[in-house]
Coordinates of N, CA and C in Angstrom, one line a residue:
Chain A
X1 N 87.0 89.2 109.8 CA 86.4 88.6 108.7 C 86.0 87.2 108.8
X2 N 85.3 86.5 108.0 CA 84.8 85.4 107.9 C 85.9 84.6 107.8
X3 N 85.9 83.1 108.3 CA 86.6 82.4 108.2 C 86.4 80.7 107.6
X4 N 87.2 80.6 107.1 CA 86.9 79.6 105.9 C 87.8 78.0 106.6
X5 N 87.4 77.1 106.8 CA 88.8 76.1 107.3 C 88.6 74.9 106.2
X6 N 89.7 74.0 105.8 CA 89.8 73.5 105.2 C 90.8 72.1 105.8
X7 N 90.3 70.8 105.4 CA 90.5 69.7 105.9 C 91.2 68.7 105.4
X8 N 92.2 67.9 104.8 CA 93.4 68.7 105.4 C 94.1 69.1 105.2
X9 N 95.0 69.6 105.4 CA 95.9 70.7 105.1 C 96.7 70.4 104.1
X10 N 97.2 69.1 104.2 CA 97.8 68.2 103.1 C 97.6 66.7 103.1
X11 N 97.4 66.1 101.9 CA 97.5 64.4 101.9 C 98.5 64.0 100.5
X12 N 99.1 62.3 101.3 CA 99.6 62.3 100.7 C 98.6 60.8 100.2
X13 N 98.8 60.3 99.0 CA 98.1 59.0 98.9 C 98.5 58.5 97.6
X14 N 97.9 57.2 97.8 CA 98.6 55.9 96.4 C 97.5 56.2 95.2
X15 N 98.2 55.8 94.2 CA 97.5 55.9 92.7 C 96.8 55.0 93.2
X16 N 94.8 55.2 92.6 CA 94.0 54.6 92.4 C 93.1 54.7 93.6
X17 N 94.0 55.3 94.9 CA 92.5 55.8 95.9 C 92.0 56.7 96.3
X18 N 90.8 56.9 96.8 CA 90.3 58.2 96.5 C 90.1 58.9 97.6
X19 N 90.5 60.3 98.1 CA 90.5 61.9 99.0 C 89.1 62.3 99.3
X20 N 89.1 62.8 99.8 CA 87.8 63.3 100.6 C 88.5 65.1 100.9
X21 N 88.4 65.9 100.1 CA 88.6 67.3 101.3 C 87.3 67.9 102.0
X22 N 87.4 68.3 102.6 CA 86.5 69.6 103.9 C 86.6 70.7 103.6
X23 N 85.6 71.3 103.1 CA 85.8 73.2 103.6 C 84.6 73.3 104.1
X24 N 84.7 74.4 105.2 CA 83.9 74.6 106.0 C 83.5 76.1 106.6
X25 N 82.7 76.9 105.9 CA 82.9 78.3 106.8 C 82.4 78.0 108.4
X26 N 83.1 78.7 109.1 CA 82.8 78.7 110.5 C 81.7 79.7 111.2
X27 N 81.9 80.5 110.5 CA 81.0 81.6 111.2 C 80.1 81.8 110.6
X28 N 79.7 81.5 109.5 CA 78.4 82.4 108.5 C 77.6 80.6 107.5
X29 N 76.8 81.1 106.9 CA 76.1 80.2 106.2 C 76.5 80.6 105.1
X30 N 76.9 79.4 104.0 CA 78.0 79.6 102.6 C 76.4 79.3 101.8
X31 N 75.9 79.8 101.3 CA 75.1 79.7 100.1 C 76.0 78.8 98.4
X32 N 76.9 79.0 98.7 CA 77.9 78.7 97.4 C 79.3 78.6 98.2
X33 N 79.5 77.3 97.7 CA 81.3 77.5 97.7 C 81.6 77.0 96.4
X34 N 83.0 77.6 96.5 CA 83.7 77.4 94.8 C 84.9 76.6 95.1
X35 N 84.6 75.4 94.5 CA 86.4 74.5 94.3 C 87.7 75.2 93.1
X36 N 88.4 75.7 93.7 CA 89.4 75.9 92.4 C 90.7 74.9 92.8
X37 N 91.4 74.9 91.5 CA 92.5 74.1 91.7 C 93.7 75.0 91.4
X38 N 94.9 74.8 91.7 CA 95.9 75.9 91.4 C 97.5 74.8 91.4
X39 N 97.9 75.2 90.1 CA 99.5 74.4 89.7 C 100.2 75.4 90.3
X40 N 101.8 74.7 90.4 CA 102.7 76.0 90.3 C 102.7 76.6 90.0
X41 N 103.1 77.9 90.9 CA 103.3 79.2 90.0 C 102.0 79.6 88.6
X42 N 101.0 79.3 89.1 CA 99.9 79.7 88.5 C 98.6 80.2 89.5
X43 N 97.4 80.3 87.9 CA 96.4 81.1 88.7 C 95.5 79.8 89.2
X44 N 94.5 80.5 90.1 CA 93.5 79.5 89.9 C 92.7 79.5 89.0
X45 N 92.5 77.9 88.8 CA 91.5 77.6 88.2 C 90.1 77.1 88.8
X46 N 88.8 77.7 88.5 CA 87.8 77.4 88.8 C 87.3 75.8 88.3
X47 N 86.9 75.2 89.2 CA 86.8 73.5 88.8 C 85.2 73.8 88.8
X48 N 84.2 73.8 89.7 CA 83.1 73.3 90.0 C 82.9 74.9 91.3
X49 N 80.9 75.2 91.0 CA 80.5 75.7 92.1 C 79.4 74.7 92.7
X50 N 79.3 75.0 94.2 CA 78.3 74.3 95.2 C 77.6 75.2 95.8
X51 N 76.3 74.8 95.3 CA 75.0 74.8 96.2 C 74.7 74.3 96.5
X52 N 74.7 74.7 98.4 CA 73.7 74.0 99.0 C 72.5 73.3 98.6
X53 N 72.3 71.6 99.0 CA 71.0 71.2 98.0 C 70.8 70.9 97.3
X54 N 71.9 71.0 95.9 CA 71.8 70.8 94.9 C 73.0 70.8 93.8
X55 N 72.8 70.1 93.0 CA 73.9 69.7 92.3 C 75.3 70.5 91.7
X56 N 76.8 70.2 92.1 CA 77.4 70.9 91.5 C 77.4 71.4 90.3
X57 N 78.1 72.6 89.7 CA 78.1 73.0 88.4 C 79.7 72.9 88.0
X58 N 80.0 72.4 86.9 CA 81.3 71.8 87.1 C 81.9 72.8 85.4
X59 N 82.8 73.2 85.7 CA 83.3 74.0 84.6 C 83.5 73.4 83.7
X60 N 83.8 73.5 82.2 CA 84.4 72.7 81.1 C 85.7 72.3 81.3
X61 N 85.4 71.1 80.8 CA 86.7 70.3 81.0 C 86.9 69.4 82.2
X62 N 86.4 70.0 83.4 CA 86.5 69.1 84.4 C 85.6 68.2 84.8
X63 N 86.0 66.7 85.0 CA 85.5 65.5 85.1 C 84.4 65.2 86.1
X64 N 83.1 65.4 86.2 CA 82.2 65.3 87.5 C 82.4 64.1 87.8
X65 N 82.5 63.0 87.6 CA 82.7 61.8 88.4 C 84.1 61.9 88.6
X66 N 85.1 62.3 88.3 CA 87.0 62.3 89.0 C 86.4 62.8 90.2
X67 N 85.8 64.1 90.4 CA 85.8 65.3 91.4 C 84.2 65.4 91.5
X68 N 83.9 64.6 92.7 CA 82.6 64.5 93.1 C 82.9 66.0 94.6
X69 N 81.4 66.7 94.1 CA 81.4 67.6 94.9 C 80.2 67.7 95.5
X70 N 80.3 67.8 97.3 CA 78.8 67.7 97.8 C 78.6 68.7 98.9
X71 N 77.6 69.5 98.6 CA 77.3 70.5 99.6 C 75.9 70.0 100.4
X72 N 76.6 69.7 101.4 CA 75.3 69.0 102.1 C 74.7 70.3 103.2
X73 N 75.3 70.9 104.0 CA 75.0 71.7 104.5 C 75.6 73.1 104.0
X74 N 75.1 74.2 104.7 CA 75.2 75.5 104.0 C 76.8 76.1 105.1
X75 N 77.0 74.9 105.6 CA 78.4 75.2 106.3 C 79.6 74.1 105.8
X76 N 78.9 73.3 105.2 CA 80.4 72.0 105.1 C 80.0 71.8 103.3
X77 N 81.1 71.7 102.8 CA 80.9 70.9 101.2 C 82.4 70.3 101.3
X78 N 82.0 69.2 100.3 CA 83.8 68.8 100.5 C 83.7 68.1 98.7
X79 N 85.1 68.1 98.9 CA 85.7 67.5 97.3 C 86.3 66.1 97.4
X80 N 85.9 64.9 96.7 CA 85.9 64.3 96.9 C 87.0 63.5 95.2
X81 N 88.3 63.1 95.0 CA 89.1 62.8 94.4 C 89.2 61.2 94.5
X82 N 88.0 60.7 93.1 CA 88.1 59.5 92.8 C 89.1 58.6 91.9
X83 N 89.7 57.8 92.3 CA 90.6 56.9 91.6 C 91.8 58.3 91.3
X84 N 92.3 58.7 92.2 CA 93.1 59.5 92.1 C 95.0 59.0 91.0
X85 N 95.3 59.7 90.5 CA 96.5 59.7 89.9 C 97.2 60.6 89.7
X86 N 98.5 60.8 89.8 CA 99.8 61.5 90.0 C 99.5 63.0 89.0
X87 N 98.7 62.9 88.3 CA 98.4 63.9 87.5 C 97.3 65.0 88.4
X88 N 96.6 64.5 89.5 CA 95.8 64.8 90.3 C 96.7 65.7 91.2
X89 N 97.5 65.7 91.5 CA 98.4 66.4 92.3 C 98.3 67.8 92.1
X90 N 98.2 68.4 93.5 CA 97.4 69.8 93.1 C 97.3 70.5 94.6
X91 N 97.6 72.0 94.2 CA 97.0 72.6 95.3 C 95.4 73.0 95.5
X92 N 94.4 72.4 96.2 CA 93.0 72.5 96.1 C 92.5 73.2 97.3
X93 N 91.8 74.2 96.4 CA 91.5 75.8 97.3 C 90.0 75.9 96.9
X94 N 89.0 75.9 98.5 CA 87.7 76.5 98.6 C 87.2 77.9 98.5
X95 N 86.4 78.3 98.3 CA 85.9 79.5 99.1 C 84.2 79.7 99.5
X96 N 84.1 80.1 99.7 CA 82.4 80.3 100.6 C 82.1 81.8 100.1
X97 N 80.8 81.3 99.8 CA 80.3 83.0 99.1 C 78.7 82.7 100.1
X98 N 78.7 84.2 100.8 CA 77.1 84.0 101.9 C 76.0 84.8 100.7
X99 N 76.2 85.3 99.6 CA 75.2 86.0 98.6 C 74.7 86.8 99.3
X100 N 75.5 87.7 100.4 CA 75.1 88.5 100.8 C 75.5 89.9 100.3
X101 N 76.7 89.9 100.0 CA 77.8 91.1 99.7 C 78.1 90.5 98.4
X102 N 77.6 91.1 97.0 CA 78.3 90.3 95.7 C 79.8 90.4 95.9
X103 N 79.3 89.0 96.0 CA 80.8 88.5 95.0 C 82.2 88.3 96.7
X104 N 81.6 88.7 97.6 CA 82.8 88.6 98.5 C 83.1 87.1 98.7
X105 N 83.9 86.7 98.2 CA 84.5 85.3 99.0 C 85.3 85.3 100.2
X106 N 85.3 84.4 100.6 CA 86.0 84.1 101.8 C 86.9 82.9 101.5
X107 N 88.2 82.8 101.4 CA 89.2 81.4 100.8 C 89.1 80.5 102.1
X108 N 88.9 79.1 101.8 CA 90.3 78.2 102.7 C 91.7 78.6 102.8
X109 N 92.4 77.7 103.2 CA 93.9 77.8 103.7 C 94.7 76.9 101.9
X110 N 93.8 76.1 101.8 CA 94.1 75.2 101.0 C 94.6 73.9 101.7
X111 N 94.6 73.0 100.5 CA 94.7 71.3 100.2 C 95.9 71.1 99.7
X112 N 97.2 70.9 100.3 CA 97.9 70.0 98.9 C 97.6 68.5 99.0
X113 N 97.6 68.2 97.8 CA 97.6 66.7 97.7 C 98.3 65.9 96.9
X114 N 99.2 65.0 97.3 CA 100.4 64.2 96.2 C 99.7 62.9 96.1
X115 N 99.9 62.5 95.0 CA 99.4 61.5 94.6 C 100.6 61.0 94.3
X116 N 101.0 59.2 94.6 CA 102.2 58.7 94.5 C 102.4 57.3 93.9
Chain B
X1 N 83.2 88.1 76.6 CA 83.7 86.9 78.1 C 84.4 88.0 78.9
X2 N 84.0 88.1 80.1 CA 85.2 88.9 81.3 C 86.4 88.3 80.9
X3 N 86.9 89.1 81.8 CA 88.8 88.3 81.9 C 89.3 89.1 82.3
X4 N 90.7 88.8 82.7 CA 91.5 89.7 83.7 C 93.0 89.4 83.1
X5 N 93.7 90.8 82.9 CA 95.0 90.8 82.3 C 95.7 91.2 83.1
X6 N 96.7 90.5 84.1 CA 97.8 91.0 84.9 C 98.9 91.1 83.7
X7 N 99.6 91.7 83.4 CA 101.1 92.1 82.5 C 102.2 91.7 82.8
X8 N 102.3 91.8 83.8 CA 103.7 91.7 84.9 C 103.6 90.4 85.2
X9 N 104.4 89.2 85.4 CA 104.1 87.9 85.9 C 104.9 88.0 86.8
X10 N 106.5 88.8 87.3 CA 107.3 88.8 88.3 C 107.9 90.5 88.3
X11 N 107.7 90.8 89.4 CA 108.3 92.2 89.4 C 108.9 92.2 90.8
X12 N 110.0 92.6 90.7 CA 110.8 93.0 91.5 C 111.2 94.5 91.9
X13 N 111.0 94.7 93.5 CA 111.4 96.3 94.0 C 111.8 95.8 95.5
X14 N 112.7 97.1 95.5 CA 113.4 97.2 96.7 C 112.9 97.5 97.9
X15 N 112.7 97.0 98.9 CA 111.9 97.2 100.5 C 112.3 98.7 100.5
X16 N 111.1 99.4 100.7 CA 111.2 101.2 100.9 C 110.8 101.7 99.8
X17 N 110.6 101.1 98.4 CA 110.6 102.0 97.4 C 109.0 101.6 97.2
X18 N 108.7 102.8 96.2 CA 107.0 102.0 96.2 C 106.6 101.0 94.8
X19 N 105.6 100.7 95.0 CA 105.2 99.4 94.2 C 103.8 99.7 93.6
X20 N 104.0 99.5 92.1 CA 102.1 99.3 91.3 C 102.3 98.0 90.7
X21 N 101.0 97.2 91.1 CA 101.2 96.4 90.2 C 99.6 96.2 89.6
X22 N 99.8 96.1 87.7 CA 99.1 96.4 87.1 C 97.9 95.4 86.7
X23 N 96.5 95.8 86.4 CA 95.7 95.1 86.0 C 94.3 95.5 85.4
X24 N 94.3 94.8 84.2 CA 93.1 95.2 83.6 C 92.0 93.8 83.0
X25 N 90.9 94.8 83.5 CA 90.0 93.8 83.0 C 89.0 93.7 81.5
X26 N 88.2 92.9 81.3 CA 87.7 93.2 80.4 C 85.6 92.8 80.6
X27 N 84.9 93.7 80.5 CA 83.9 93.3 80.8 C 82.7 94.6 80.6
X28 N 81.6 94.5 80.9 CA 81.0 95.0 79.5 C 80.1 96.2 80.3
X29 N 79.6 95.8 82.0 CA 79.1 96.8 82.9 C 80.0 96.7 84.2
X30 N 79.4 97.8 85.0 CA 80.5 98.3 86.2 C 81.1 96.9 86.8
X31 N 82.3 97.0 86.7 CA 83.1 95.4 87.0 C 82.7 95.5 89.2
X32 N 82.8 94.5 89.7 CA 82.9 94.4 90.8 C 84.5 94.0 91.0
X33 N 85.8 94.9 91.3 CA 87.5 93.9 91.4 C 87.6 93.8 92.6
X34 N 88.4 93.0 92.4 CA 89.4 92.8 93.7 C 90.8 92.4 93.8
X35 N 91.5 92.7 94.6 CA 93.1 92.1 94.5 C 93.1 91.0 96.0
X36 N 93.5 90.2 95.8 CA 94.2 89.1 96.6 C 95.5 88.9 96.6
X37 N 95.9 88.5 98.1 CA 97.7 88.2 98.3 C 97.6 86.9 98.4
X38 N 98.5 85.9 98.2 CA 98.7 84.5 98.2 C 100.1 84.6 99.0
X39 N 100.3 84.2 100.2 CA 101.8 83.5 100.5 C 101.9 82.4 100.4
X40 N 103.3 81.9 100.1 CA 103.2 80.5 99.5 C 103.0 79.1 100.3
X41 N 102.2 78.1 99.9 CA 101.4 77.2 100.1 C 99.9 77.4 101.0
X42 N 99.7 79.2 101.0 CA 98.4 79.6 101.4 C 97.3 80.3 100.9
X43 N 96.1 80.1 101.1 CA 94.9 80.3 100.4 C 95.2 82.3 99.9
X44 N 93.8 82.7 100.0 CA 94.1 83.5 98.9 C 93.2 84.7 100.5
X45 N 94.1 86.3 100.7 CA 93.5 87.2 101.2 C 92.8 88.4 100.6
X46 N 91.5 88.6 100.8 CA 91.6 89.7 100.2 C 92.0 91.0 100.7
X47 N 92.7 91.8 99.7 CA 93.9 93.3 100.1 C 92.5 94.1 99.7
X48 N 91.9 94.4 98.9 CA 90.9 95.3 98.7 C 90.0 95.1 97.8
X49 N 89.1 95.7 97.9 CA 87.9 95.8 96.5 C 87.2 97.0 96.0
X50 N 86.7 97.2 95.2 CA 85.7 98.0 94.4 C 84.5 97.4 94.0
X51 N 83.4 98.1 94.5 CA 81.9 97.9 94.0 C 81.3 98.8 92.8
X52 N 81.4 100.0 93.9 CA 81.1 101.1 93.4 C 81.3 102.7 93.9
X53 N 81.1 103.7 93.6 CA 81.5 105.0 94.7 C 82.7 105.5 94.1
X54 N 83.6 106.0 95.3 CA 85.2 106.4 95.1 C 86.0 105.3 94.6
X55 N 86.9 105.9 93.7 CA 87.7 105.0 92.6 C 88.9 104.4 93.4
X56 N 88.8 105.6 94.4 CA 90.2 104.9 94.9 C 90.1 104.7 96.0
X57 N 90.3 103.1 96.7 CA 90.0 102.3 97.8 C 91.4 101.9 98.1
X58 N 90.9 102.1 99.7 CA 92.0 101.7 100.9 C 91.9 100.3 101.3
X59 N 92.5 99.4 101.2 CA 92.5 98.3 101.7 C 93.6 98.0 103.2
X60 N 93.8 96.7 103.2 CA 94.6 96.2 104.5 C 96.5 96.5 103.8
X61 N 97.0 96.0 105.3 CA 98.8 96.0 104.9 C 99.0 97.7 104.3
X62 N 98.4 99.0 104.0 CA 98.5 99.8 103.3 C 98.5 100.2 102.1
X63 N 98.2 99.1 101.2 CA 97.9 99.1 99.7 C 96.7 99.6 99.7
X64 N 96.7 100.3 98.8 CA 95.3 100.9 97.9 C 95.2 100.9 96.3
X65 N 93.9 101.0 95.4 CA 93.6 100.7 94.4 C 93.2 102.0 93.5
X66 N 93.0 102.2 92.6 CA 92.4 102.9 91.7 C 91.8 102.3 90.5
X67 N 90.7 102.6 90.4 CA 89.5 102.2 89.3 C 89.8 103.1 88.7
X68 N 89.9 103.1 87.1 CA 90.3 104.2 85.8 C 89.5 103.0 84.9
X69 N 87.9 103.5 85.1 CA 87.2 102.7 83.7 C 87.3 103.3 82.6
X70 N 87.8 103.9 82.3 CA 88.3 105.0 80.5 C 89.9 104.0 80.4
X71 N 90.4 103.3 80.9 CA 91.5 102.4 80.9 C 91.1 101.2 81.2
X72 N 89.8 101.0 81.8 CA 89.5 99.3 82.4 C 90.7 98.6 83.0
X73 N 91.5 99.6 83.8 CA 92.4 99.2 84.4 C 92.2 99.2 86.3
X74 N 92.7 98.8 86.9 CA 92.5 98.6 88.3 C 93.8 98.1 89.2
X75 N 94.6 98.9 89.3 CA 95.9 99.2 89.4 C 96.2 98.4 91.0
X76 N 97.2 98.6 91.3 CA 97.7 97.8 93.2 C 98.4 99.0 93.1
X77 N 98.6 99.8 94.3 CA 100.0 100.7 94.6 C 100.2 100.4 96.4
X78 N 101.0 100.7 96.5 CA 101.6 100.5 98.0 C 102.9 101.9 97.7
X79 N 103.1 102.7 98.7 CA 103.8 103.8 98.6 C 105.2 103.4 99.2
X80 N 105.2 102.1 99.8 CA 106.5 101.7 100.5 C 106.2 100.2 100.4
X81 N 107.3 99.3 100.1 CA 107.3 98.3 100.2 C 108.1 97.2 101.2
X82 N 107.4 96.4 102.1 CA 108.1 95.9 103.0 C 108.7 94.1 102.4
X83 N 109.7 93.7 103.4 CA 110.3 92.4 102.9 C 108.5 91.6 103.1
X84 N 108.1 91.8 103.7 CA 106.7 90.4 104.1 C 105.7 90.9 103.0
X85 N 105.9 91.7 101.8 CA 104.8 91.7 101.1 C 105.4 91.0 99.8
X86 N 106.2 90.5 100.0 CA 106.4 89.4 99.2 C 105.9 88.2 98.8
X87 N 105.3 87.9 97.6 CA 103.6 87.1 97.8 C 103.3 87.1 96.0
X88 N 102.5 86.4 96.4 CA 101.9 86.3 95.0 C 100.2 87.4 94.7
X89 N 100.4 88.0 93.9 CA 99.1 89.1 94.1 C 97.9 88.6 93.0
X90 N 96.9 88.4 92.7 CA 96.2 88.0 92.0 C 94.9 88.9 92.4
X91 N 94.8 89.9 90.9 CA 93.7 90.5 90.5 C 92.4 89.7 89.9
X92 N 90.9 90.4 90.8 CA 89.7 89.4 89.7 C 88.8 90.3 89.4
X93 N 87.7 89.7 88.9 CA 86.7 90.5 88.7 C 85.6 89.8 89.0
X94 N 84.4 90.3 89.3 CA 83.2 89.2 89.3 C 82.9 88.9 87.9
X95 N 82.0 87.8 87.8 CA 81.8 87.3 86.6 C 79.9 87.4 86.2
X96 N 79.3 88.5 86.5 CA 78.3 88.5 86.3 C 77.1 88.2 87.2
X97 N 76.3 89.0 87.3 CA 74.8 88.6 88.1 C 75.7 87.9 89.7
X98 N 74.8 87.6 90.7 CA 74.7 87.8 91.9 C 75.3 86.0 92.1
X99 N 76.4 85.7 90.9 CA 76.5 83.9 91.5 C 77.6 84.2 92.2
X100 N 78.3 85.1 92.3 CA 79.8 84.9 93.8 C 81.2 84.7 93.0
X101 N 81.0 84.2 91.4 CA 81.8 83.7 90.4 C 82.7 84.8 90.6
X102 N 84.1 84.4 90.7 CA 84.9 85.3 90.1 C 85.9 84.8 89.0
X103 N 86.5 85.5 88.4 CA 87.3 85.4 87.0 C 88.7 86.0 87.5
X104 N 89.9 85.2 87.7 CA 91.3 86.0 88.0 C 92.1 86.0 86.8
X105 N 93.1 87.4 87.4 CA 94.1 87.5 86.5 C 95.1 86.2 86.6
X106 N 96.3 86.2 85.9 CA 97.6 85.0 85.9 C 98.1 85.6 87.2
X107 N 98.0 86.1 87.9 CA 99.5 86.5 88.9 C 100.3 87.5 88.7
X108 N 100.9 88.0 90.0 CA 102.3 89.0 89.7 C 102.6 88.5 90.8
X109 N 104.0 87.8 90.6 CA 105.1 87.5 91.6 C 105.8 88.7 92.1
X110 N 105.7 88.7 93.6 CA 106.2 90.3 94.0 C 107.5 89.6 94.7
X111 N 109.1 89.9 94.3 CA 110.1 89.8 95.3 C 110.4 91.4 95.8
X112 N 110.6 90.9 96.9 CA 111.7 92.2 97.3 C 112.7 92.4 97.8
X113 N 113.5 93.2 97.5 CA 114.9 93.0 97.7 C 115.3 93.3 99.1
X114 N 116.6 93.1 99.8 CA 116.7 94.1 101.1 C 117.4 95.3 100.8

């Protein structure tokens, strides 16, 4: 199957600066990836979708300037966590959709990231 | 609105015995599902899906599904259950037209006993 990597695996960082993550399909061209976020012992939640080229679509409720998202190429988009805070702490999970097969995603590994 | 009702948030079965775990969706034409395993602090695999065709789909690890749209349910079974399918299972659905969106259930925590 397709393979999804994600950059990095974990960070840890100080209140007030701001993360950069990577997801990256390896093998195929991602037409769309999807940022979800995931608490303990819960589901995900969908944050924002990326298209290549063009501007994220960011769900309700979630902040487009906290969580700047850029799909620059149809293989790399990354999430970017400005002025981060302890409430930011989160497991952060990609996925890559090639709009070839509805609807098949492909996950990252995931992000944790503590905020301290 | 779609959506996805897992019931079970933690179910427990004993390694050898068999396992369903339940899920229903809600949505208005032929659902696109799928089930996903999560181990913990790892992304999400998919175990199987349904498009369209035969209701009942084989997926990886030996789990299989059943589509029952007169129930809008979309069941997990595994006929034996081992210690490493211990995981978090998360049922979805697609969310409409050709955008990749999917919509998940809350989870079913799977322990197994030895």
């Amino acid at each position: 199957g397709a393979v999804v990597s994600q950059h990095p695996s974990w960070v840890i960082c100080k209140s007030g600066t701001s993360v950069k993550i990577e997801c990256r399909s390896l093998d195929f061209q991602a037409t769309t990836m999807f940022w979800y976020r995931q608490f303990p012992k819960q589901s995900l939640m969908l944050m924002a979708t990326s298209n290549e080229g063009s501007k994220a679509t960011y769900e309700q409720g979630v902040e487009k300037d906290k969580f700047l998202i850029n799909h620059a190429s149809l293989t790399l988009s990354t999430l970017t966590v400005t002025s981060a805070h302890p409430e930011d702490s989160s497991f952060y999970i990609c996925s890559a959709f090639s709009g070839r097969r509805s609807y098949e995603q492909y996950f990252g590994p995931g992000t944790r990231l503590t905020v301290t | 609105a779609q959506s996805v009702t897992q019931p079970d948030i933690h179910i427990t079965v004993s390694e050898g015995a068999s396992l369903e775990l339940r899920c229903n969706y809600s949505y208005g034409a032929t659902p696109y599902l799928f089930w996903y395993v999560q181990s913990p602090g790892q992304g999400l695999q998919l175990l199987l899906k349904y498009f369209s065709g035969d209701t009942l789909v084989q997926g990886i690890k030996g789990f299989e599904a059943e589509f029952k749209r007169s129930q809008s349910s979309f069941n997990l079974r595994k006929p034996s259950v081992h210690w490493s399918d211990a995981a978090e299972y998360f049922c979805a659905v697609g969310a409409g037209s050709n955008t990749g969106k999917l919509i998940f259930g809350q989870g079913t925590t799977l322990q197994v006993k030895p």
